[in-house]
Short mmCIF file of C-alpha atoms and ligand atoms in Angstrom, two decimals:
data_model
loop_
_atom_site.label_atom_id
_atom_site.label_comp_id
_atom_site.label_asym_id
_atom_site.label_seq_id
_atom_site.Cartn_x
_atom_site.Cartn_y
_atom_site.Cartn_z
CA MET A 1 4.85 1.33 -28.34
CA LEU A 2 8.07 3.51 -27.34
CA ARG A 3 5.59 6.03 -26.51
CA MET A 4 3.06 4.88 -25.39
CA GLY A 5 5.21 2.82 -23.03
CA PHE A 6 5.73 6.58 -21.21
CA ALA A 7 3.03 8.33 -21.48
CA ALA A 8 2.03 5.51 -19.26
CA PHE A 9 4.45 5.93 -16.71
CA LEU A 10 3.33 9.62 -17.09
CA ALA A 11 0.48 8.47 -15.90
CA ILE A 12 1.47 6.91 -13.06
CA ALA A 13 3.51 9.12 -12.08
CA VAL A 14 1.52 12.34 -11.36
CA LEU A 15 -1.85 10.22 -10.24
CA SER A 16 -0.06 7.89 -8.33
CA PRO A 17 0.03 11.68 -5.17
CA ALA A 18 -3.68 11.65 -5.36
CA TYR A 19 -3.20 7.78 -5.38
CA ALA A 20 -1.53 7.45 -3.05
CA GLN A 21 -3.76 8.90 -0.12
CA ASP A 22 -6.45 7.25 -1.22
CA LEU A 23 -5.02 3.72 0.72
CA CYS A 24 -6.75 4.51 3.49
CA ASN A 25 -10.08 2.63 3.33
CA ASP A 26 -11.04 -0.88 4.34
CA ALA A 27 -10.95 -2.02 -0.18
CA HIS A 28 -7.52 -2.12 0.23
CA MET A 29 -6.98 -2.86 3.23
CA LYS A 30 -8.60 -6.19 2.24
CA GLN A 31 -5.76 -5.85 -0.53
CA MET A 32 -3.36 -6.48 1.54
CA ASP A 33 -4.99 -8.13 3.37
CA ASP A 34 -5.16 -11.27 0.47
CA MET A 35 -1.56 -10.17 -1.01
CA ILE A 36 0.07 -10.23 2.34
CA ALA A 37 -1.46 -13.91 2.51
CA LYS A 38 -0.17 -15.04 -0.64
CA MET A 39 3.46 -14.14 0.41
CA THR A 40 6.29 -16.72 1.64
CA ASP A 41 8.76 -15.03 3.08
CA ALA A 42 7.70 -15.72 6.67
CA ALA A 43 9.55 -12.84 8.29
CA LYS A 44 9.00 -10.59 5.97
CA LYS A 45 5.51 -11.88 5.89
CA LYS A 46 5.33 -11.02 9.94
CA GLU A 47 6.60 -7.58 9.43
CA ALA A 48 3.95 -6.33 6.93
CA THR A 49 0.56 -8.00 8.98
CA ALA A 50 2.34 -6.13 11.87
CA ALA A 51 2.50 -2.61 9.60
CA LEU A 52 -0.62 -3.16 8.56
CA ASP A 53 -1.74 -3.30 11.58
CA MET A 54 -1.21 -0.61 12.90
CA SER A 55 -2.07 0.91 9.53
CA LYS A 56 -5.70 -0.47 10.01
CA ALA A 57 -5.80 0.86 14.60
CA ALA A 58 -5.21 4.31 12.52
CA MET A 59 -7.70 4.62 9.88
CA LYS A 60 -10.46 3.40 12.03
CA MET A 61 -9.27 6.13 14.67
CA GLY A 62 -9.20 8.61 11.07
CA ASP A 63 -5.68 9.52 11.74
CA LYS A 64 -4.68 9.10 7.70
CA ALA A 65 -1.05 10.46 8.20
CA GLU A 66 0.00 7.44 10.48
CA CYS A 67 -2.07 4.89 8.47
CA MET A 68 -0.10 5.90 4.99
CA LYS A 69 2.83 5.73 7.42
CA HIS A 70 2.04 2.27 8.69
CA MET A 71 0.57 1.27 5.30
CA ASN A 72 4.09 2.30 3.50
CA ASP A 73 5.95 0.21 5.82
CA ALA A 74 3.31 -3.17 4.58
CA HIS A 75 4.81 -2.18 1.35
CA LYS A 76 8.24 -2.30 2.17
CA ALA A 77 7.79 -5.56 4.00
CA MET A 78 5.59 -6.51 1.16
CA GLY A 79 8.68 -5.85 -1.37
CA LEU A 80 5.90 -2.79 -2.85
CU1 CU B 1 -1.44 -0.70 0.94
#
């Protein structure tokens, strides 16, 4: 059980960097919208929405680095 947990942790740790680069897509943006819609902290919700808007704008311009930067800000505001 413990060994399985560790293996799962390793898999996530190894996969995360690649996964994180691929968050600037419509499917994830929709997921973010849904998650933000469920937030209960109004101030954090506003912060996350603003960051996500900038992230979407960067995605439209094809700027992945900028998109991920604002995405990370949105994640932080969401407590992720
Ligand atoms: Cu995200």
